[in-house]
Coordinates of C-alpha atoms in Angstrom, one line a residue:
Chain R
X841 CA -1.1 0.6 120.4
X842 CA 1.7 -1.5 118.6
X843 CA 0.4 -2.6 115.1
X844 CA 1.8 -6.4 114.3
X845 CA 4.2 -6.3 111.4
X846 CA 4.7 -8.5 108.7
X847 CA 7.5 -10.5 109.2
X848 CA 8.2 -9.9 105.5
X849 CA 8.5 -6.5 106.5
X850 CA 10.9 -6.4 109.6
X851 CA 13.9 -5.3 109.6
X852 CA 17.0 -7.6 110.6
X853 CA 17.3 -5.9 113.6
X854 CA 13.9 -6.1 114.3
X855 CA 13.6 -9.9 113.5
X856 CA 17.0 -10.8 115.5
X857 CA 15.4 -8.7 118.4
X858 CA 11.9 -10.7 118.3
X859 CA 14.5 -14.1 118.0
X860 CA 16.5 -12.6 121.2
X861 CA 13.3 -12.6 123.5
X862 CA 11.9 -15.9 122.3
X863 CA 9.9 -15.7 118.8
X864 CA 10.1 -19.4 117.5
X865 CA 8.9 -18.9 114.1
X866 CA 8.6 -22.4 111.6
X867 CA 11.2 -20.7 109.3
X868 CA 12.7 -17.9 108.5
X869 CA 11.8 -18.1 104.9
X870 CA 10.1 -14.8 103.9
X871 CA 11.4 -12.2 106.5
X872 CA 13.2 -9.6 106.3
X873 CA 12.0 -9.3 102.5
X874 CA 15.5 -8.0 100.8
X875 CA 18.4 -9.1 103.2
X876 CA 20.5 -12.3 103.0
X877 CA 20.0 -15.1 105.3
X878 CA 23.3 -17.5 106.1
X879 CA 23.3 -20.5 107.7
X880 CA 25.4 -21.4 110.8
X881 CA 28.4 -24.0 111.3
X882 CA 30.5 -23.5 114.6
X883 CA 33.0 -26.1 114.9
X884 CA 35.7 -26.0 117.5
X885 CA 39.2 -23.9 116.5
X886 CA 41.0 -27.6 116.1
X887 CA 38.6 -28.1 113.1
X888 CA 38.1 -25.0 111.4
X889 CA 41.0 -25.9 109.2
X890 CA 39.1 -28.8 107.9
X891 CA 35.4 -26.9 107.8
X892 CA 37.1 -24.1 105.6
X893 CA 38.8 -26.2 103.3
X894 CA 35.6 -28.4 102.7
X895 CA 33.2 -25.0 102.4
X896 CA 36.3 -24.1 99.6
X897 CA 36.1 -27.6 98.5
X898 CA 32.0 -27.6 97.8
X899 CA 31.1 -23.8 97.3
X900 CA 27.7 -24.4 95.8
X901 CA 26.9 -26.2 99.4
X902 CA 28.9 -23.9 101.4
X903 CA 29.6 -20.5 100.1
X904 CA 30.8 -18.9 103.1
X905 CA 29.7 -15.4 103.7
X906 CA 31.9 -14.7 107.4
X907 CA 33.9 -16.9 109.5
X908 CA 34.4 -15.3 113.1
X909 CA 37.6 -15.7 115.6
X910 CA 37.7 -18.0 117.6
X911 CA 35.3 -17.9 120.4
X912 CA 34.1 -14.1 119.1
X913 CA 29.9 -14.9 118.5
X914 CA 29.7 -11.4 117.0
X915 CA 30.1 -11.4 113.0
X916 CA 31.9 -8.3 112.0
X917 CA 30.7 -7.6 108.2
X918 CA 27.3 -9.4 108.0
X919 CA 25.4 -7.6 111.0
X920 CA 26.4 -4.5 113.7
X921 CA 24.8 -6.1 117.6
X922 CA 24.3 -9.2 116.6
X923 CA 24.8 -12.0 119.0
X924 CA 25.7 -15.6 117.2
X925 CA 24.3 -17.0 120.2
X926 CA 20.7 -15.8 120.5
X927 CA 19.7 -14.2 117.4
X928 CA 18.7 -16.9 115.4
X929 CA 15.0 -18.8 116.0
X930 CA 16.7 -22.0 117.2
X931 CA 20.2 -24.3 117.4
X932 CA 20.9 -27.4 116.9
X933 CA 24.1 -29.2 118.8
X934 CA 25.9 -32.1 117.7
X935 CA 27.9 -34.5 119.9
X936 CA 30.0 -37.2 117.8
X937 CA 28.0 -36.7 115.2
X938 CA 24.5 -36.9 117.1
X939 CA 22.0 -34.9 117.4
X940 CA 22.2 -34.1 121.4
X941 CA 20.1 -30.8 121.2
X942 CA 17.4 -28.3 119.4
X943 CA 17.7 -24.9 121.7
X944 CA 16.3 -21.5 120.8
X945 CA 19.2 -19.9 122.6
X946 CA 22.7 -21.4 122.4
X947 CA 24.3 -19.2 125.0
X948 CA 24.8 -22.4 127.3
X949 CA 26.6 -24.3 124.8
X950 CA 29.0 -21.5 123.6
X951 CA 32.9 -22.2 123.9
X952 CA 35.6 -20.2 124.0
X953 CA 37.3 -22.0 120.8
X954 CA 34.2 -22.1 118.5
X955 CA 34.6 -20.7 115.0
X956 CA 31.4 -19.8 113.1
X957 CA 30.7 -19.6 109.3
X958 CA 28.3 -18.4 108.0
X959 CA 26.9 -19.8 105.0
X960 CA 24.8 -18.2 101.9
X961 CA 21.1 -19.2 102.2
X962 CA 18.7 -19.8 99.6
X963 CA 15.8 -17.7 101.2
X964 CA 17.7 -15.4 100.2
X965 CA 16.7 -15.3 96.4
X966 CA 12.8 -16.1 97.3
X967 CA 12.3 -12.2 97.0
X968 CA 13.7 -12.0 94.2
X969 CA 12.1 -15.3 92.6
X970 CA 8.5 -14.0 93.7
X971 CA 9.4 -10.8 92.3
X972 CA 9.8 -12.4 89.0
X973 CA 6.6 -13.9 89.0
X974 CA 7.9 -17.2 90.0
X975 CA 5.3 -19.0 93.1
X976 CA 7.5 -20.4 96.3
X977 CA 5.3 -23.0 97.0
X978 CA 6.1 -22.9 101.0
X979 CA 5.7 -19.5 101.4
X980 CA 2.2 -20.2 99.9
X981 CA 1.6 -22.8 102.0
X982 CA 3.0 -21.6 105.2
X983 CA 5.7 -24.8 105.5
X984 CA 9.1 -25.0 106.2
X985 CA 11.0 -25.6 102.7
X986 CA 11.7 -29.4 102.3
X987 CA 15.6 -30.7 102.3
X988 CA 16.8 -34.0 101.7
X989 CA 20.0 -35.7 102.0
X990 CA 20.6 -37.0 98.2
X991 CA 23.9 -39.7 97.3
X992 CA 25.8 -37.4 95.9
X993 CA 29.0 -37.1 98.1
X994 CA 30.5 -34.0 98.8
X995 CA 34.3 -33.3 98.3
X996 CA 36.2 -34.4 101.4
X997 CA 38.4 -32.1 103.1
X998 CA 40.3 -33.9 105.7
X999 CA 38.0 -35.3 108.7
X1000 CA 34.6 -34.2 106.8
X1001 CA 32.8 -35.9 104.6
X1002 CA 29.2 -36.4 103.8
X1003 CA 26.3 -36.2 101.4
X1004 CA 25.0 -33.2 99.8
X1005 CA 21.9 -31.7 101.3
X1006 CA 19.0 -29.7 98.8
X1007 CA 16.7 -27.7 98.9
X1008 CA 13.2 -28.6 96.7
X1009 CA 10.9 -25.8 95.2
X1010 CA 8.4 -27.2 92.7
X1011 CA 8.4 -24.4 90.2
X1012 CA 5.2 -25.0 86.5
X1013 CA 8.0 -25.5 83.6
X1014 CA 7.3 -22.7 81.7
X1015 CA 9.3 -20.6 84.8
X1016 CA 12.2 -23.1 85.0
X1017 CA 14.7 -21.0 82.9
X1018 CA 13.2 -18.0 85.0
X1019 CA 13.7 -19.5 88.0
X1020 CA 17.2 -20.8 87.1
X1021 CA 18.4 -17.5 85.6
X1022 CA 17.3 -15.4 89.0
X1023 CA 19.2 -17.9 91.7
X1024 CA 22.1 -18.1 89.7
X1025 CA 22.6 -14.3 89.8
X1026 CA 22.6 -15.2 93.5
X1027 CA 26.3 -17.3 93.6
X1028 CA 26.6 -16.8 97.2
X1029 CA 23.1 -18.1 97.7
X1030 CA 23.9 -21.3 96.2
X1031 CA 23.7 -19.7 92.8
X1032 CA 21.9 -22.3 90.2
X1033 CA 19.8 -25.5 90.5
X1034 CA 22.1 -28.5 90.7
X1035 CA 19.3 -30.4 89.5
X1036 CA 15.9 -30.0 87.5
X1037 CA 13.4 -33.1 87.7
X1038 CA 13.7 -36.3 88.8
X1039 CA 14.5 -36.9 92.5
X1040 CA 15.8 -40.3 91.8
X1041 CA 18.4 -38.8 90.6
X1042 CA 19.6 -37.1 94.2
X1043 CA 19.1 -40.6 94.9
X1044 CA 15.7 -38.7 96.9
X1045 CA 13.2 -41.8 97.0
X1046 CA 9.9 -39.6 98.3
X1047 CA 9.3 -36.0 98.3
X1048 CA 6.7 -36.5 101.1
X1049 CA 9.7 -37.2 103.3
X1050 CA 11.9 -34.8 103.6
X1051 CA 15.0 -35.3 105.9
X1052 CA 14.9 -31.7 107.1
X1053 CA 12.1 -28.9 107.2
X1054 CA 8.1 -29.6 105.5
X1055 CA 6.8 -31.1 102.8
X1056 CA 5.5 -29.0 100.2
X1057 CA 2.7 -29.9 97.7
X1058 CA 3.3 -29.2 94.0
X1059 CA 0.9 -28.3 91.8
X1060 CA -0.3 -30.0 88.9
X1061 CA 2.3 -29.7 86.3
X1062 CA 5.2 -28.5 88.8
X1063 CA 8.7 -29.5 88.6
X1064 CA 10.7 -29.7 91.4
X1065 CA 13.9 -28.2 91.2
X1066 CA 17.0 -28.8 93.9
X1067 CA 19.7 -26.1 94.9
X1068 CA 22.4 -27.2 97.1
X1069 CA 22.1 -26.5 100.7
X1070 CA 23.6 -24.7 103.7
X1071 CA 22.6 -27.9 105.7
X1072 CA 25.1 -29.9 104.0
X1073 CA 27.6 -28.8 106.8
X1074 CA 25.0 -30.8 109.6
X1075 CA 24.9 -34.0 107.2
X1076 CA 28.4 -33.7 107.1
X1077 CA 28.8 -33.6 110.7
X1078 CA 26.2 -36.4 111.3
X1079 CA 28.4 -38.3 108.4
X1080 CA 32.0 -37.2 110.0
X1081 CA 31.2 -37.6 113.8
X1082 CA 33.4 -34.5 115.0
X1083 CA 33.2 -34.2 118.8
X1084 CA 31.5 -30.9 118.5
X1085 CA 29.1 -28.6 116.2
X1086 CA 26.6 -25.8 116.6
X1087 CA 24.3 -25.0 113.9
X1088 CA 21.7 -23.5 113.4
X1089 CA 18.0 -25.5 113.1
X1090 CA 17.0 -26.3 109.6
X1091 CA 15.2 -23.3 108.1
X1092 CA 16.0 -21.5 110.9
X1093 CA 18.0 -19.0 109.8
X1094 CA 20.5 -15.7 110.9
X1095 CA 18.9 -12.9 109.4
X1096 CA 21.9 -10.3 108.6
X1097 CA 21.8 -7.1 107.4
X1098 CA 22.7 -6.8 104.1
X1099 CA 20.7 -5.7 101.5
X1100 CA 20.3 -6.5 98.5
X1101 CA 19.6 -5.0 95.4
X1102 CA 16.0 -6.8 93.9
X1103 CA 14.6 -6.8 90.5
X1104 CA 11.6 -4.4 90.3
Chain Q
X938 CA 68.8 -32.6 66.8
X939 CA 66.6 -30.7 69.1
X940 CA 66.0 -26.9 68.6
X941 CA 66.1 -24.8 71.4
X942 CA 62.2 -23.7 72.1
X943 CA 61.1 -20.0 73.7
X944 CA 59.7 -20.4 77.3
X945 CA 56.9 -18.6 76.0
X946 CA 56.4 -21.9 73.5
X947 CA 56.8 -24.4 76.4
X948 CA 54.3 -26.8 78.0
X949 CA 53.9 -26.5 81.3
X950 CA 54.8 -29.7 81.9
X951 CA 57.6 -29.3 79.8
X952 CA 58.7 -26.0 81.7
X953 CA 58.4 -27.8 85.2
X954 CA 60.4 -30.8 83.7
X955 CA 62.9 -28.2 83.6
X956 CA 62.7 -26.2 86.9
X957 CA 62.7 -30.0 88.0
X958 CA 66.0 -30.7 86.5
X959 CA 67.7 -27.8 87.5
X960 CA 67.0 -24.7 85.2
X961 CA 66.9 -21.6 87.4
X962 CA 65.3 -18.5 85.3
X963 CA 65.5 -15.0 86.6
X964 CA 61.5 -15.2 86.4
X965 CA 59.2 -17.4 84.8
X966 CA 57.2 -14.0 83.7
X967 CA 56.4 -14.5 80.2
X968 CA 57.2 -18.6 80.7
X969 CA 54.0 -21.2 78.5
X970 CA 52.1 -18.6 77.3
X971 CA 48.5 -19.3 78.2
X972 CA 48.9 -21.1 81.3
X973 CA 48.2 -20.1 84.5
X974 CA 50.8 -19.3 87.1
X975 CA 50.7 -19.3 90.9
X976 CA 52.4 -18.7 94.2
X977 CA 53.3 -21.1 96.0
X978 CA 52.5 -20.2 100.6
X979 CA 52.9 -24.1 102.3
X980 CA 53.0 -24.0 106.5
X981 CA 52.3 -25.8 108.8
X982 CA 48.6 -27.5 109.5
X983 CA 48.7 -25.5 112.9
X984 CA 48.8 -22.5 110.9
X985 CA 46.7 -23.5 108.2
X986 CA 43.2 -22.2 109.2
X987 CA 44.8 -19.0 109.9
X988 CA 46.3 -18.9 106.6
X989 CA 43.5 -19.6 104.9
X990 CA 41.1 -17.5 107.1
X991 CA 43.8 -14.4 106.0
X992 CA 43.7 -15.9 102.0
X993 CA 39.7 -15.5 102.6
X994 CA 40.4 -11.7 104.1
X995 CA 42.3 -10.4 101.5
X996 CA 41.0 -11.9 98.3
X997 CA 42.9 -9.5 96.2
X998 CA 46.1 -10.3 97.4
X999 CA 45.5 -13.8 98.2
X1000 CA 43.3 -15.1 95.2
X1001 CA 43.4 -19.3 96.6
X1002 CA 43.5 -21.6 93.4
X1003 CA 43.8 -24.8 95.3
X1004 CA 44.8 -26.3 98.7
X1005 CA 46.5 -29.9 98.9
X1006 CA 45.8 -32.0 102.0
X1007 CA 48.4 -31.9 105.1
X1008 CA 51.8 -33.7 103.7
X1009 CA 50.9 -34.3 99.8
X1010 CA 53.3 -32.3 97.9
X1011 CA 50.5 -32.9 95.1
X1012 CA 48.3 -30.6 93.6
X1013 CA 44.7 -32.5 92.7
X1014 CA 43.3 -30.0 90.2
X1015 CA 45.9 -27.0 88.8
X1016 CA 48.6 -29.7 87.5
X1017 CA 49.0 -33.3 86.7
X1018 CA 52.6 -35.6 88.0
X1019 CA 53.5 -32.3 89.2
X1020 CA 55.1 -32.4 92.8
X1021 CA 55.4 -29.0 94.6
X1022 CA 58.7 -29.6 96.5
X1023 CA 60.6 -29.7 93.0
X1024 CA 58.8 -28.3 89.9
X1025 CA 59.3 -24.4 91.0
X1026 CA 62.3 -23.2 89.9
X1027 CA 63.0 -21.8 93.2
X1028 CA 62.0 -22.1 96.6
X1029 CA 62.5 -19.6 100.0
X1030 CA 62.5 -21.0 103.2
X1031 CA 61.3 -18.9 106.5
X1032 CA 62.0 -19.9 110.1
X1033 CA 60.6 -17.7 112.7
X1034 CA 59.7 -15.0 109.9
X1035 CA 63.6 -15.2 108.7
X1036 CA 64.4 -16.0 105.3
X1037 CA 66.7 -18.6 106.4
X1038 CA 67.9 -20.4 102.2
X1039 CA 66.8 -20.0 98.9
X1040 CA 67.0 -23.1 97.0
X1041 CA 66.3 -24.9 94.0
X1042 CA 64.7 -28.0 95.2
X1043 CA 62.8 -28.3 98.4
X1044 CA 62.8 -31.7 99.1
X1045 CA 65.0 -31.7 102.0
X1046 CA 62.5 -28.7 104.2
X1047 CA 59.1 -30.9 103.2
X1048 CA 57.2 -31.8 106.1
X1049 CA 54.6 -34.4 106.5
X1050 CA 52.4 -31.8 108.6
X1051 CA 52.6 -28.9 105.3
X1052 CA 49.5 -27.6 103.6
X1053 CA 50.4 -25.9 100.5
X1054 CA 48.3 -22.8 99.3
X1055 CA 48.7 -21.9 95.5
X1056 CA 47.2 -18.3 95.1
X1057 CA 46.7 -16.6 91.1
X1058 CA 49.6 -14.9 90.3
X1059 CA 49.7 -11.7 88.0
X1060 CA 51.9 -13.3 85.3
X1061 CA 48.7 -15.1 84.2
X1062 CA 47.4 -11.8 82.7
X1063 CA 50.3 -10.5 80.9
X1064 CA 49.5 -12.5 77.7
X1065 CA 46.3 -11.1 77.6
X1066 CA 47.9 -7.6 77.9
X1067 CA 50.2 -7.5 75.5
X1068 CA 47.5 -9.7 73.2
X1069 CA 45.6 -5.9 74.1
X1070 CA 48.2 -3.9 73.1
X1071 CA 49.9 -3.0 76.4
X1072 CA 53.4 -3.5 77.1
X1073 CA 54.9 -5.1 79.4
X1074 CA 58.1 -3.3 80.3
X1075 CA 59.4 -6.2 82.4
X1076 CA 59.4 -8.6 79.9
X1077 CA 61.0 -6.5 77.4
X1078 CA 63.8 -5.6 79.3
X1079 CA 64.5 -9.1 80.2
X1080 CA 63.9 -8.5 84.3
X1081 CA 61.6 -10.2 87.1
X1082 CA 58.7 -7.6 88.1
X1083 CA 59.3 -5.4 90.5
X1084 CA 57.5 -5.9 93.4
X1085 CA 57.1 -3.4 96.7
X1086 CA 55.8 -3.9 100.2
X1087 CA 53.3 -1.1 100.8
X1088 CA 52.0 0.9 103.8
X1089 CA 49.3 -0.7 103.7
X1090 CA 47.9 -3.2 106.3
X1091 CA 46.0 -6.0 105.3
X1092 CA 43.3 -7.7 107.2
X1093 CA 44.8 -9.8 110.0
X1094 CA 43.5 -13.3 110.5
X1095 CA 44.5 -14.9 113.9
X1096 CA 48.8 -15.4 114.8
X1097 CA 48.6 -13.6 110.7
X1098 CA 48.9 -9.9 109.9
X1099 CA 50.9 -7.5 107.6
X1100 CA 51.3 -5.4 104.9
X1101 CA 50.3 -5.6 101.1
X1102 CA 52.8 -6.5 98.9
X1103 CA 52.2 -5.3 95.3
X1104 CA 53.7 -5.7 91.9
X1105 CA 54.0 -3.0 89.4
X1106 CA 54.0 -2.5 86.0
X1107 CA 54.5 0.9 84.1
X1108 CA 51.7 1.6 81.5
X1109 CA 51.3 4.7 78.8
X1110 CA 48.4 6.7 80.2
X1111 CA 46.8 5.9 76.7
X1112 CA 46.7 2.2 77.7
X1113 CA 45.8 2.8 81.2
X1114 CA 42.0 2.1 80.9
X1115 CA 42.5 -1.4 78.5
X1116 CA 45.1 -2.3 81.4
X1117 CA 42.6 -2.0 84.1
X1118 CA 39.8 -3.5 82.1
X1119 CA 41.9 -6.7 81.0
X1120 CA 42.9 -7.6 84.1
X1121 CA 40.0 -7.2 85.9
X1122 CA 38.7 -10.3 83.6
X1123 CA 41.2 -11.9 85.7
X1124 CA 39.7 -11.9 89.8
X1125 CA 41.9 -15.0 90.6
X1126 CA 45.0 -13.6 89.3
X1127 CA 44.4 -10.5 91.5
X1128 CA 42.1 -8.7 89.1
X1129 CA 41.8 -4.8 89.0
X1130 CA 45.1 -2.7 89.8
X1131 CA 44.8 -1.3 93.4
X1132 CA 46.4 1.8 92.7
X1133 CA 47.3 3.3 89.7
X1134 CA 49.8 6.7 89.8
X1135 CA 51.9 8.7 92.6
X1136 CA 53.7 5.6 94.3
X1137 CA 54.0 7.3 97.7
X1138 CA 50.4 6.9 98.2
X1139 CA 50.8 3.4 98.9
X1140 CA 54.3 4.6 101.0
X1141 CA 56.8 3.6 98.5
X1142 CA 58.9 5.7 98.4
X1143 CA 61.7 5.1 95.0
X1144 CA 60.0 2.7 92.6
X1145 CA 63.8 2.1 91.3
X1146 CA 64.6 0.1 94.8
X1147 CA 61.8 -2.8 94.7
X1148 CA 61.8 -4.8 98.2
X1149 CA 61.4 -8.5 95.2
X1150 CA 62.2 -8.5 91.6
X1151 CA 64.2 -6.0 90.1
X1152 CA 64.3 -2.1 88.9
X1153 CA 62.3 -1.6 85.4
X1154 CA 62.8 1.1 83.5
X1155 CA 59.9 3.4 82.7
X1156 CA 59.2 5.0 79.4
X1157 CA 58.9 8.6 78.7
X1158 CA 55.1 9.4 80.3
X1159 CA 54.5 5.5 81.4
X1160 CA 52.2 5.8 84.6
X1161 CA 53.5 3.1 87.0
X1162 CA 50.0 0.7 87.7
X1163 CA 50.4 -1.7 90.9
X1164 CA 48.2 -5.0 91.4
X1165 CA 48.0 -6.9 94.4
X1166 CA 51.1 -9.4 94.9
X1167 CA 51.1 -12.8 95.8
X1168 CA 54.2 -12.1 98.1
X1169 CA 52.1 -11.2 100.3
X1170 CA 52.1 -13.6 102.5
X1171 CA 55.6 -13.7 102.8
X1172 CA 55.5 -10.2 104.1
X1173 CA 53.0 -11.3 106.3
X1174 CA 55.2 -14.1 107.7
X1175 CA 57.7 -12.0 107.9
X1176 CA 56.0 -9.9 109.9
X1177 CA 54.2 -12.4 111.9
X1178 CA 57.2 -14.8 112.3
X1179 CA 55.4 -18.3 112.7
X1180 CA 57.2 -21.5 113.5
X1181 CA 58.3 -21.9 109.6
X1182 CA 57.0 -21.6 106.3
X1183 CA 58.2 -22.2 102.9
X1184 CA 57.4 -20.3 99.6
X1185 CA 58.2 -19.4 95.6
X1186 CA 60.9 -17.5 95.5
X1187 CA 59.6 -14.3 93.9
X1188 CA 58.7 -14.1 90.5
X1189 CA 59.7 -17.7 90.3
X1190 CA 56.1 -19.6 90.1
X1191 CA 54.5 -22.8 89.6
X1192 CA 53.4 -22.8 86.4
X1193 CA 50.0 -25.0 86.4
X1194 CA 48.3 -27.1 83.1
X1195 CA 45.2 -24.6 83.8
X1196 CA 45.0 -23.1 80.3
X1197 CA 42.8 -19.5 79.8
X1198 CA 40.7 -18.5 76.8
X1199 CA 42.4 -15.4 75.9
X1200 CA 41.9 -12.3 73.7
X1201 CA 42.6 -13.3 70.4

């Protein structure tokens, strides 16, 4: 008899496996407790010239972890038998900057010319925010973590440009400078909060409505605080109107392989 | 009456008013103390993913400082009313991987489709080293760094693939350590030596016949230390012949307004 496992507690493999054959979790946030989680962009070889220079151009949005040849969907460095195509929970496909598509298996829209990047991910860090006593509200509450498309404009890098996206974890003050000490040891994660407080300030009118994933209720006293997000790349897109992108679905992440090394 | 005033003295404005004009130095080594200096890879936008994809592969060799848009001779960030085409003081030109002129002013082989990659240069770090203590043989005996193409392959990136170029400098053994250590403060001037010692192991076989730069002399006991070289890529595109593609001439750098905080 096969006991059920933790998701925390998979492995990568494990987790891409259950994704291969069909496992549609919320999120991905929590797996895999210890290994990074990147984000996907696959743009067409005619614009990966533009996608790199803008991920080099806005590195807190977009550190990029692996970019892939053209029309290769297996990353080299991040993860050994792993299929770009089928090993994330769910894709999302953008023609002219529309949302045409959300697949869990994105074999059918696979080109030969696609180049994917794979992005840093702020699950990432969760491991190693819990492990310093800092709460992750969503994880509590079994959500999605909330993203929202703020009015701060992204450096432009010749046909893309777009808003930055966040990230929102409501964090009680005294474990601000906790939490922002622990993600910004995690530069390729997004590193540190690119904004403490005020969402009026992202120009974010309501928390309640996030543009992307669940939102997440704060507890008395919590502040929310924003880290720049791998979904940028799909505002950007949205924004930009290129005749083709695959990404990944919000939340939804690629679970790789490497480890990392967690505080006690 | 103006007084003549030591290139190590100059602005870098100052110095590229200068290369602008006409002045030719053997090597701006040693040139506006201070100041960050870079090499200077510009080809065409067809090429320019693949160029950057290889920059991203081989971050020690090819540490990217900034990238201008397709045509703009400009740089944004690394200098102000600079313009690329004239402010090095000289300039090689490469058709179908063949050194084809080295010039002074590279007005005439600008295109409209160029994207210009300026990538940390070693010279950046050789205040700081003699502000340590170390010596820098190159600069004493009034000579360009030598600089050697290795057996060693770096990692290909699409129509781009060849070896690591590296620049050397001879150390005393005592000095070895503080060498290593100060320029490894320096990741985006190539950072840590890649090999310090027996030259053949990276398949050079007669330090005194560099492939750039010229012959330095070593002291008595002086263990020859090699970093990363921003030639690279013109081995590369030597060895990967694309269409055209036009460079620093060795040792001959953009010298950027980026200042460094360094040792006192």
């Amino acid at each position: 008899m096969r006991l059920p496992v933790q998701p925390s507690l998979l492995t990568p493999t494990q987790a891409r496996a259950q994704f291969r054959t069909g496992a549609l979790p919320l999120t991905t946030s929590g797996w895999c407790r210890g290994h990074t989680q990147a984000n996907l962009l696959a743009v067409p070889h005619d614009l990966a010239f533009d996608a790199l220079l803008f991920a080099y151009r806005n590195p807190a949005a977009c550190p990029v972890l692996e970019i892939t040849d053209p029309g290769d969907p297996h990353p080299r460095s991040l993860a050994v038998d792993a299929d770009l195509r089928t090993d994330l929970p769910a894709y999302r496909v953008y023609e002219n900057g529309t949302l045409v598509a959300e697949v869990p298996d994105a074999t059918d829209y696979w080109r030969d010319d696609l180049v994917a990047f794979l992005i840093g991910c702020s699950f990432t860090f969760e491991a190693a925010l819990t492990s310093a006593g800092v709460p992750v509200r969503h994880i509590e509450q079994g959500r999605n973590v909330p993203m929202y498309v703020t009015t701060r404009e992204c450096v432009p890098a010749g046909r893309l440009s777009g808003p930055l996206v966040v990230s929102m974890r409501p964090v009680p003050p005294a474990l601000i400078d906790t939490a922002r000490e622990v993600s910004e040891a995690f530069p390729t994660m997004h590193g540190a909060p690119v904004h403490v407080g005020d969402p009026a300030e992202l120009g974010i009118a309501d928390l309640a409505r996030p543009e992307f994933g669940d939102p997440v209720d704060l507890h008395p006293g919590d502040v929310p605080m924003f880290w720049a997000c791998g979904v940028t790349p799909q505002a950007v897109v949205m924004a930009s109107r290129p005749e083709f992108a695959l990404t990944h679905a919000p939340g939804r992440m690629f679970i790789t392989d490497q480890a990392l090394v967690l505080p006690a």
